[in-house]
XYZ file of C-alpha atoms in Angstrom:
641
model
C -10.581 -75.294 -29.468
C -9.673 -71.593 -29.778
C -7.480 -70.791 -26.678
C -9.684 -68.182 -25.447
C -12.368 -71.062 -25.405
C -10.652 -73.643 -23.643
C -9.306 -71.328 -20.933
C -12.834 -70.159 -20.617
C -14.250 -73.905 -19.864
C -11.815 -74.647 -17.441
C -12.196 -71.459 -15.154
C -15.332 -73.000 -15.205
C -14.393 -76.657 -14.275
C -11.750 -76.972 -13.091
C -13.640 -76.151 -8.727
C -17.129 -78.244 -10.225
C -13.539 -81.326 -10.838
C -12.360 -80.927 -7.347
C -15.610 -81.218 -6.071
C -15.892 -84.240 -7.379
C -12.611 -85.213 -6.745
C -13.055 -84.065 -3.370
C -16.168 -85.643 -2.690
C -15.699 -89.454 -3.741
C -12.315 -89.594 -3.010
C -11.733 -93.590 -2.664
C -11.667 -93.583 -6.565
C -8.257 -92.221 -6.131
C -7.749 -94.689 -3.090
C -5.266 -96.985 -3.852
C -6.653 -100.975 -3.528
C -5.106 -101.939 -0.348
C -3.203 -105.661 -2.238
C -0.095 -102.844 -4.392
C -1.484 -99.668 -3.006
C 0.774 -96.446 -2.392
C 3.100 -96.036 0.551
C 3.485 -93.237 1.852
C 7.047 -92.934 4.706
C 5.709 -90.729 7.750
C 6.630 -87.739 8.281
C 6.253 -84.316 10.323
C 4.961 -82.050 7.160
C 4.813 -82.967 3.985
C 2.416 -80.691 1.760
C 0.117 -81.508 -1.343
C 2.221 -80.697 -3.793
C 5.326 -83.121 -3.018
C 2.097 -86.160 -2.293
C 1.156 -85.919 -5.466
C 5.177 -86.254 -6.360
C 5.227 -89.583 -4.433
C 2.004 -90.749 -5.120
C 3.941 -91.113 -8.638
C 6.684 -93.346 -7.154
C 5.253 -97.477 -6.900
C 6.155 -100.131 -5.102
C 7.819 -98.675 -1.520
C 8.092 -101.429 1.026
C 8.600 -99.521 3.763
C 5.016 -99.798 6.293
C 3.785 -95.911 6.042
C 0.356 -93.076 5.841
C -1.952 -93.637 2.629
C -4.397 -90.995 1.548
C -4.616 -89.083 -1.013
C -4.557 -84.945 -1.745
C -7.006 -82.682 0.657
C -9.079 -79.877 -0.558
C -11.557 -79.180 0.525
C -14.208 -76.240 -1.496
C -15.460 -73.191 0.244
C -18.564 -71.667 0.648
C -20.119 -74.883 -0.313
C -23.017 -76.130 2.514
C -24.803 -78.915 2.236
C -27.518 -80.838 4.117
C -24.644 -83.135 4.835
C -20.682 -82.654 6.773
C -18.545 -82.968 3.427
C -16.552 -85.229 3.632
C -12.873 -84.342 2.681
C -11.320 -88.022 2.711
C -9.863 -91.025 4.074
C -6.411 -91.379 6.414
C -5.532 -95.200 5.500
C -2.288 -96.851 6.891
C -1.164 -100.842 5.545
C -0.842 -101.741 9.064
C -4.310 -101.841 8.935
C -6.390 -105.500 8.412
C -9.596 -104.423 8.486
C -10.451 -106.610 11.634
C -11.628 -102.811 13.339
C -8.219 -102.794 15.811
C -6.525 -100.222 14.590
C -8.530 -96.283 15.664
C -7.037 -92.916 13.979
C -6.709 -89.421 16.075
C -6.565 -85.977 14.176
C -5.273 -83.262 16.076
C -4.369 -79.864 14.805
C -5.867 -76.411 13.618
C -9.691 -77.686 13.308
C -9.347 -80.580 14.738
C -12.533 -81.780 16.204
C -14.716 -78.463 15.285
C -14.349 -77.548 11.854
C -12.936 -81.353 10.578
C -14.353 -84.206 12.223
C -12.655 -88.449 11.817
C -14.466 -91.309 11.912
C -12.107 -93.750 14.315
C -12.636 -96.696 12.110
C -12.933 -95.909 8.386
C -10.495 -93.232 8.787
C -12.647 -90.590 6.618
C -12.435 -86.165 7.312
C -15.308 -84.241 7.187
C -15.666 -80.759 6.968
C -17.945 -80.086 9.608
C -18.802 -76.485 8.936
C -18.791 -73.829 5.397
C -14.991 -72.747 4.987
C -13.727 -69.300 3.315
C -10.374 -68.902 1.585
C -10.078 -66.078 2.490
C -10.538 -66.322 6.529
C -8.354 -69.152 6.104
C -6.659 -70.441 3.056
C -4.643 -74.305 5.615
C -4.821 -76.227 8.129
C -2.232 -77.862 9.080
C -3.120 -81.666 11.505
C -1.557 -84.476 12.493
C -2.952 -88.222 12.344
C -1.751 -90.937 14.905
C -3.153 -94.971 14.029
C -2.508 -96.661 17.518
C -4.181 -100.540 18.668
C -7.978 -99.531 19.956
C -7.466 -101.943 22.751
C -3.902 -100.792 24.041
C -3.558 -97.638 22.956
C 0.096 -97.754 21.645
C 0.648 -95.790 18.092
C 0.954 -98.120 15.519
C 2.959 -95.293 13.119
C 4.484 -92.341 14.330
C 2.312 -89.431 14.031
C 2.521 -87.618 10.769
C 0.986 -84.190 9.692
C -0.232 -83.146 7.345
C -2.691 -80.065 5.021
C -6.360 -79.645 4.460
C -5.719 -76.757 1.456
C -9.402 -74.811 1.287
C -9.984 -74.744 -2.400
C -10.762 -70.854 -4.085
C -13.447 -70.337 -5.671
C -14.657 -66.682 -7.131
C -16.675 -65.464 -4.205
C -15.509 -62.088 -3.974
C -16.376 -59.572 -6.552
C -13.392 -56.685 -7.381
C -13.428 -53.150 -5.176
C -11.575 -49.830 -5.782
C -10.798 -49.172 -2.926
C -9.482 -45.863 -3.096
C -12.583 -44.360 -5.130
C -14.253 -42.465 -6.018
C -11.093 -40.904 -7.931
C -10.600 -37.415 -8.943
C -8.608 -36.171 -12.427
C -8.352 -33.069 -14.119
C -6.339 -32.954 -17.994
C -5.491 -29.928 -19.569
C -9.104 -28.961 -22.436
C -7.822 -29.550 -26.095
C -5.141 -32.242 -25.207
C -4.238 -35.185 -28.024
C -6.064 -38.510 -28.202
C -4.145 -40.452 -25.899
C -3.249 -37.952 -23.109
C -2.056 -39.769 -20.184
C -5.308 -38.347 -16.956
C -4.627 -40.800 -14.298
C -4.962 -44.605 -13.676
C -6.976 -46.569 -10.819
C -6.691 -49.536 -9.213
C -9.088 -51.746 -7.549
C -8.133 -54.989 -5.893
C -9.968 -59.020 -5.464
C -9.717 -61.455 -3.009
C -9.662 -64.386 -4.259
C -6.529 -66.536 -5.286
C -4.259 -65.024 -7.389
C -2.728 -68.067 -7.618
C -5.023 -70.549 -9.159
C -7.737 -70.368 -11.388
C -9.011 -66.664 -12.963
C -10.466 -65.313 -10.285
C -8.099 -62.890 -9.542
C -7.479 -61.419 -12.840
C -9.022 -58.708 -13.425
C -10.075 -56.569 -17.004
C -11.112 -52.982 -16.825
C -13.601 -51.596 -19.678
C -15.182 -48.023 -19.472
C -18.750 -48.534 -19.109
C -19.334 -44.213 -18.655
C -17.699 -41.579 -20.174
C -17.222 -41.988 -23.823
C -16.886 -40.991 -26.853
C -14.075 -38.832 -24.533
C -12.180 -41.406 -22.468
C -10.971 -44.594 -22.504
C -9.160 -46.857 -19.992
C -6.197 -49.989 -20.737
C -7.669 -53.294 -20.001
C -5.021 -54.623 -17.351
C -3.050 -51.588 -16.822
C -6.410 -49.227 -15.282
C -5.301 -46.159 -16.966
C -6.978 -43.998 -18.329
C -6.816 -41.041 -21.230
C -8.182 -39.295 -23.645
C -9.797 -40.655 -27.240
C -11.154 -37.126 -28.177
C -9.066 -34.155 -29.402
C -10.211 -31.173 -28.848
C -12.177 -31.151 -25.328
C -13.193 -27.585 -24.717
C -13.335 -26.763 -21.491
C -15.344 -23.708 -22.393
C -17.860 -26.330 -23.392
C -18.276 -28.273 -20.674
C -15.351 -28.471 -18.129
C -16.323 -31.425 -16.487
C -16.779 -35.634 -17.110
C -18.634 -38.527 -15.025
C -16.647 -41.595 -16.097
C -17.155 -45.038 -14.766
C -14.206 -47.434 -15.132
C -15.003 -51.457 -14.306
C -13.640 -53.898 -13.187
C -13.924 -57.892 -13.757
C -12.150 -60.855 -13.012
C -12.591 -63.890 -14.430
C -10.625 -62.746 -17.373
C -13.010 -60.291 -17.632
C -15.228 -63.253 -19.244
C -18.424 -64.154 -18.681
C -20.129 -65.465 -14.812
C -16.847 -63.015 -13.722
C -17.508 -60.982 -10.507
C -17.275 -57.054 -11.564
C -16.918 -53.972 -9.415
C -16.879 -50.071 -10.576
C -15.828 -46.903 -9.974
C -16.034 -43.189 -10.245
C -13.698 -40.944 -11.963
C -14.515 -37.180 -11.766
C -12.392 -35.749 -14.170
C -11.688 -31.542 -15.187
C -10.132 -30.687 -17.981
C -8.322 -27.481 -16.506
C -7.562 -24.639 -18.811
C -5.341 -23.447 -21.118
C -5.042 -19.830 -23.627
C -7.152 -21.299 -26.623
C -9.505 -17.570 -26.206
C -8.890 -14.260 -27.403
C -10.296 -11.382 -25.029
C -12.827 -10.184 -26.848
C -14.469 -6.144 -26.841
C -18.585 -6.486 -26.048
C -18.741 -3.348 -28.690
C -16.823 -1.811 -31.070
C -17.906 1.233 -30.160
C -18.139 2.810 -26.298
C -18.370 6.548 -25.658
C -18.145 8.875 -22.139
C -19.079 12.228 -21.400
C -17.199 14.086 -18.080
C -16.775 17.734 -17.463
C -13.523 19.680 -18.140
C -12.616 20.252 -13.882
C -12.346 16.216 -13.546
C -8.652 15.735 -11.458
C -6.308 14.901 -13.051
C -5.669 10.858 -12.583
C -9.154 10.925 -11.773
C -10.425 7.538 -13.563
C -13.465 8.948 -16.361
C -14.798 5.186 -17.125
C -13.500 1.164 -17.649
C -14.476 -0.726 -20.631
C -13.753 -4.772 -20.623
C -12.936 -7.472 -22.880
C -14.443 -10.565 -21.814
C -12.069 -13.514 -21.381
C -13.560 -17.391 -22.223
C -10.431 -18.302 -20.000
C -9.913 -18.515 -16.046
C -6.685 -16.922 -14.049
C -3.496 -15.898 -16.020
C -4.994 -17.517 -19.157
C -7.875 -14.679 -18.640
C -5.461 -11.582 -17.768
C -5.439 -8.972 -20.171
C -3.620 -5.645 -21.085
C -5.147 -2.586 -22.744
C -2.603 -0.510 -25.061
C -3.818 2.868 -26.551
C -2.887 2.736 -30.203
C -4.771 6.049 -32.260
C -6.541 8.553 -31.010
C -6.316 12.841 -30.600
C -6.114 12.309 -26.765
C -2.797 9.990 -25.756
C -0.746 12.694 -24.613
C -4.620 13.504 -22.879
C -5.995 10.179 -21.209
C -3.843 7.251 -20.400
C -5.350 2.696 -19.383
C -4.176 0.428 -17.079
C -5.359 -3.061 -16.778
C -7.974 -3.353 -12.243
C -6.424 -6.811 -11.350
C -9.109 -7.576 -9.953
C -11.571 -7.188 -12.273
C -10.037 -7.777 -15.293
C -10.920 -4.402 -16.775
C -9.599 -1.314 -18.951
C -9.861 1.774 -16.447
C -9.279 4.831 -18.519
C -7.966 7.775 -16.697
C -7.285 10.991 -16.994
C -2.917 12.351 -17.785
C -3.791 16.470 -18.556
C -6.371 18.780 -17.530
C -8.712 19.782 -19.930
C -10.377 22.367 -20.950
C -13.831 22.521 -22.599
C -12.649 26.286 -24.302
C -10.183 24.587 -26.909
C -11.371 20.997 -26.881
C -14.442 19.350 -27.144
C -14.417 15.589 -27.578
C -12.006 13.071 -28.033
C -10.736 10.383 -29.634
C -8.607 6.773 -28.637
C -8.423 2.837 -30.681
C -7.283 0.898 -27.851
C -6.576 -2.863 -27.637
C -6.530 -5.743 -25.369
C -4.158 -7.999 -25.358
C -3.441 -11.645 -23.595
C -0.639 -11.522 -21.549
C 0.447 -14.622 -21.905
C -0.055 -16.838 -24.805
C 0.044 -20.234 -24.886
C 2.934 -21.667 -27.740
C 0.841 -23.886 -28.328
C -2.053 -22.552 -29.668
C -0.799 -19.355 -31.167
C -1.683 -20.202 -34.698
C -5.526 -19.570 -33.632
C -3.900 -15.733 -32.835
C -4.728 -12.509 -32.350
C -4.994 -13.139 -29.711
C -6.103 -9.042 -28.946
C -8.738 -6.919 -29.750
C -9.260 -3.306 -30.388
C -12.282 -0.571 -30.148
C -13.296 2.542 -30.099
C -12.849 5.430 -27.854
C -15.795 8.666 -27.862
C -14.633 11.030 -25.389
C -17.086 13.422 -24.712
C -15.471 16.857 -22.855
C -19.528 19.045 -20.879
C -18.577 22.530 -19.868
C -18.084 22.635 -15.825
C -18.852 26.239 -13.719
C -14.968 26.819 -13.579
C -13.726 29.844 -11.052
C -11.986 32.655 -12.482
C -8.925 32.881 -14.185
C -6.531 35.882 -13.306
C -4.556 36.850 -16.393
C -1.566 36.346 -13.408
C -0.303 33.481 -11.632
C 1.475 35.829 -9.790
C 1.871 39.577 -9.299
C 4.115 41.953 -8.562
C 3.947 45.670 -8.134
C 6.770 47.998 -6.785
C 5.227 51.800 -5.248
C 8.010 54.727 -3.494
C 7.306 55.036 -0.428
C 6.334 58.263 -0.155
C 3.149 57.688 -2.670
C -0.014 59.550 -2.401
C -2.838 58.268 -0.729
C -5.516 56.385 -2.629
C -2.655 56.570 -5.914
C -3.506 53.533 -7.610
C -0.400 50.979 -6.848
C -1.176 48.827 -9.801
C -3.948 46.483 -10.963
C -4.553 42.476 -11.654
C -7.058 41.150 -14.390
C -8.984 38.139 -14.100
C -12.625 36.211 -16.558
C -14.740 33.736 -16.681
C -13.516 31.357 -18.769
C -16.989 29.388 -18.825
C -18.705 30.219 -22.620
C -21.673 32.332 -20.615
C -18.818 33.473 -18.861
C -19.976 35.812 -15.335
C -19.185 39.226 -14.387
C -15.816 39.424 -11.490
C -15.733 41.417 -8.662
C -12.184 41.623 -6.967
C -11.469 41.805 -2.626
C -8.702 41.878 -0.260
C -8.502 38.681 1.123
C -8.075 41.546 4.840
C -6.482 38.071 6.752
C -3.478 38.857 4.482
C -3.582 42.458 4.680
C -4.561 43.435 8.431
C -3.060 47.453 8.556
C -5.903 47.704 5.888
C -3.180 49.123 4.309
C -3.920 48.386 0.320
C -8.144 49.434 -1.091
C -8.766 47.616 -4.151
C -11.450 48.348 -6.505
C -14.280 46.415 -6.463
C -15.076 46.590 -10.705
C -11.763 46.584 -12.060
C -8.427 45.381 -9.893
C -6.952 48.629 -9.376
C -4.850 48.033 -6.571
C -4.724 51.230 -4.648
C -2.553 52.798 -1.226
C -4.841 53.486 1.965
C -2.195 54.218 4.092
C 1.131 55.689 3.998
C 4.554 53.544 3.186
C 7.870 53.501 4.372
C 10.538 51.971 2.794
C 12.152 51.907 6.376
C 9.735 49.967 8.507
C 9.153 46.859 5.662
C 9.532 46.712 1.845
C 7.725 43.909 1.492
C 3.456 43.306 1.867
C 1.814 40.804 0.674
C -0.684 40.813 -0.143
C -4.145 37.745 -1.775
C -6.988 39.210 -3.457
C -9.537 37.081 -4.364
C -12.486 37.250 -7.784
C -15.394 35.606 -7.403
C -18.211 35.447 -10.089
C -21.310 37.720 -9.331
C -23.293 35.030 -10.737
C -22.325 32.187 -8.919
C -20.846 33.498 -5.883
C -19.450 29.956 -4.828
C -16.593 30.250 -7.635
C -13.778 31.932 -6.312
C -10.180 32.160 -7.438
C -7.649 33.440 -4.967
C -3.748 34.707 -6.819
C -0.622 36.444 -4.398
C 0.199 39.984 -5.233
C 3.699 41.432 -3.754
C 3.857 45.228 -3.065
C 8.025 46.425 -3.105
C 8.444 49.623 -1.564
C 10.877 51.530 -3.414
C 13.305 53.896 -0.966
C 13.530 57.090 -1.916
C 15.739 60.179 0.499
C 13.936 61.008 3.007
C 16.406 59.716 6.278
C 19.993 61.820 6.709
C 23.340 60.706 7.450
C 23.851 59.311 11.053
C 26.350 59.543 12.992
C 27.332 55.521 14.354
C 30.660 55.349 15.942
C 30.165 57.765 18.881
C 31.059 61.920 19.029
C 33.819 61.315 21.742
C 37.176 61.718 20.905
C 40.053 61.894 23.025
C 43.215 64.077 22.785
C 46.820 63.553 24.224
C 48.208 67.181 25.106
C 51.195 66.018 24.164
C 49.996 64.409 20.386
C 52.033 65.947 16.901
C 50.501 67.535 14.693
C 48.960 65.949 11.246
C 47.668 62.880 14.526
C 44.118 60.415 13.678
C 42.381 61.180 16.928
C 38.926 60.204 16.113
C 37.333 58.206 13.079
C 33.768 58.989 12.406
C 31.518 56.537 10.283
C 27.851 56.892 8.982
C 24.994 54.700 8.374
C 21.826 56.425 6.344
C 18.957 53.978 6.914
C 18.019 54.669 2.717
C 18.427 53.297 -0.083
C 20.220 54.244 -2.991
C 20.127 52.445 -5.956
C 24.261 53.236 -6.605
C 25.338 52.747 -2.470
C 26.059 55.507 -0.337
C 27.966 58.444 -0.424
C 29.051 61.285 1.903
C 30.574 64.180 2.058
C 31.439 65.735 5.124
C 32.222 68.783 5.466
C 32.958 71.816 9.026
C 30.539 74.686 8.788
C 31.563 77.576 7.508
C 32.380 79.939 10.131
C 34.619 77.047 10.819
C 36.458 76.299 7.664
C 39.659 78.104 8.673
C 39.682 75.805 12.122
C 43.238 76.010 13.097
C 43.306 72.470 15.650
C 41.779 69.737 13.578
C 41.417 69.070 10.269
C 38.764 66.464 8.377
C 39.826 63.935 6.242
C 37.572 61.443 3.499
C 38.821 58.082 3.583
C 37.687 55.558 -0.156
C 35.360 53.734 2.798
C 33.174 56.667 3.785
C 34.528 57.026 6.346
C 37.011 60.723 8.166
C 38.658 60.827 10.139
C 38.987 63.797 12.419
C 42.977 65.060 12.874
C 44.989 67.354 15.166
C 46.535 70.566 12.553
C 48.896 71.223 15.062
C 51.062 70.577 18.937
C 51.458 72.030 22.214
C 48.341 71.347 23.791
C 47.379 71.510 26.815
C 44.831 71.909 29.603
C 46.079 74.222 31.276
C 44.574 76.519 28.705
C 41.817 74.725 27.248
C 40.799 71.106 28.006
C 37.459 70.676 25.758
C 36.927 71.166 22.257
C 33.555 70.986 20.439
C 33.764 70.695 16.761
C 30.379 70.694 14.006
C 30.514 68.183 11.187
C 27.945 68.505 8.471
C 27.721 64.904 7.002
C 24.810 64.843 3.825
C 24.043 62.078 1.498
C 24.374 62.146 -2.394
C 21.277 61.383 -2.888
C 17.981 64.057 -4.424
C 17.558 65.915 -3.113
C 20.876 65.600 -0.837
C 20.284 64.281 3.214
C 22.119 66.287 6.009
C 23.247 66.422 9.791
C 25.111 68.270 12.205
C 27.479 66.015 14.352
C 29.170 67.948 17.153
C 32.557 65.610 18.080
C 33.543 66.733 21.505
C 37.072 66.629 21.790
C 38.793 66.603 25.440
C 42.433 66.773 25.708
C 44.310 64.020 28.599
C 47.100 63.871 29.947
C 48.788 60.575 28.277
C 51.646 57.670 28.833
C 54.759 57.409 26.654
C 53.363 54.747 24.637
C 50.443 57.580 24.202
C 47.784 56.191 26.270
C 44.627 59.037 28.142
C 45.633 58.910 31.562
C 43.770 61.641 33.083
C 41.403 63.697 31.481
C 40.100 65.886 34.569
C 41.115 69.214 34.677
C 41.384 69.908 38.122
C 44.863 67.437 37.721
C 46.725 70.869 36.464
C 46.140 72.737 39.746
C 48.910 69.732 41.761
C 52.331 70.489 41.984
C 54.284 70.416 39.051
C 56.537 67.165 39.596
C 53.394 64.693 41.642
C 52.045 61.658 39.400
C 49.609 60.218 39.386
C 50.673 57.958 41.703
C 52.258 60.143 43.547
C 48.608 61.580 44.555
C 47.129 58.462 45.437
C 49.642 57.347 47.741
C 49.494 60.648 49.555
C 45.398 60.434 49.983
C 46.445 56.777 51.334
C 48.510 58.479 54.004
C 45.696 60.873 54.427
C 42.862 58.762 55.158
C 44.824 56.225 57.457
C 45.194 58.877 59.747
C 42.127 59.725 60.111
C 40.875 56.378 60.639
C 43.847 55.857 63.091
C 43.692 59.233 65.053
C 46.659 57.767 67.153
C 49.282 56.696 64.497
C 49.486 60.996 64.189
């Protein structure tokens, strides 16, 4: 007989055989005249009883019974006979009384006190309680005296296959990368069976797949789910429902089963290249768009998701590679075309670019499926915009002499309309930059004229703004700064700044410098200042003083003699003519007042007052002050006289 069939028959018929043995225990009872004698004991397992039953011809008195089992879930019209207790002390005269105590005694199990028969009164469940420990005792019915010591024994509840397998953790969810090879591990499921795993095959489970083929398989004994089909494509189908069955009895006929559902999701791998929806894209843009602004967007679609779908964009060819750029939008995965440099419709009005989209991340397992990129052509047309006037220069520098006549032309600005249909230009001055209205401009030709006299010494620079406006569209205006430099003319005479008084000691020597004269000129000659100093012609032969020029445009006044005396003359007036080197030269006359003073021995002036000469000769200034103090004191206090 095949081994599998024998095992199946054993699993099917074993419970029935046990039931038959339990229902008819007397068949297995040993006859009294040569019965199996079991010694008294406090506890004995059924396996030990089986071993001891093979030991025959015991001379010791004791209990006699077979192993006791009761089949779970068995029920009938009458209580179930579990077995019979018997002692060799029983002569069959009905003087022995059997007593049963322990687990379920009197409720679940009832003993016939005369015959020793034990019956199960209720249906039993092995999964609720697998065995019961009871104690048997034989006593004299009349005296209630024990005939044998109490003996403990066990009634085991025999398992039947009454519990199906259960997946307590289901339903399950699992993932596996798409395009995985056959046999790739996906997940493992587990079923449990409440039946006895030791006895028979009631808890021996075998797994099979009911739904999910041919994509997945399950190993019968480990419940490991694997891929059974290669090249499963997430983009074609992302989710699969797999039904797994667990069947007990080793999977044989008559076994119980349970199922669970496993939802398997294919995760994405980068097995698709980006693809433009069209090979040619058209864009139009006004020429006055600002640098950095977006011109348009394109997108290369990728059937993958997440990082696998992220693409970079590059301009790889074209006549506007330095004019345009393309950058990726991380949110929409689009390529944004932006302007890098200003456009000019009048210079170039169309561009052709070739762009490439390529995956940022390449899975090395699928690199042979490449290239993971795609290209498209961009046609960008530049449209004419109504642009403001354009000046011929971004700034203007004009020069004008400060003695320029009113209404004389200082300079000119020019501007033109860059549009194809050019408009006439009108010019004006932004009066916020010319509050004193010193300048005017011809509205037609842009010539700037002088409106008021200029003075370089008051303001050397004037900064104004010229406005150019299209006559056809006054909203189109441009502005340009104009700097006007006022050039110097020699219109200021030199001026003395060192003071017009000098002091001379009456005991001074010939050639003594009594004063150094300094001069300024408000004009600003290109080659610097150079001054000439002269005495008037009538004083050319002055016997008292002379002039000596220095290298720094200053000059010294020197004495030509000694012996000056305050008594003779206390003040001298010396006119000096100062001329500059301008064209024409400008000159001024300054008069120097020279006072003769009495000086100390070290040349410090002490008195320059003419009245000092009438004082007695020999009195010093200190003596004079002392005399005056005494006079004042006597006037205040006449009592001192």
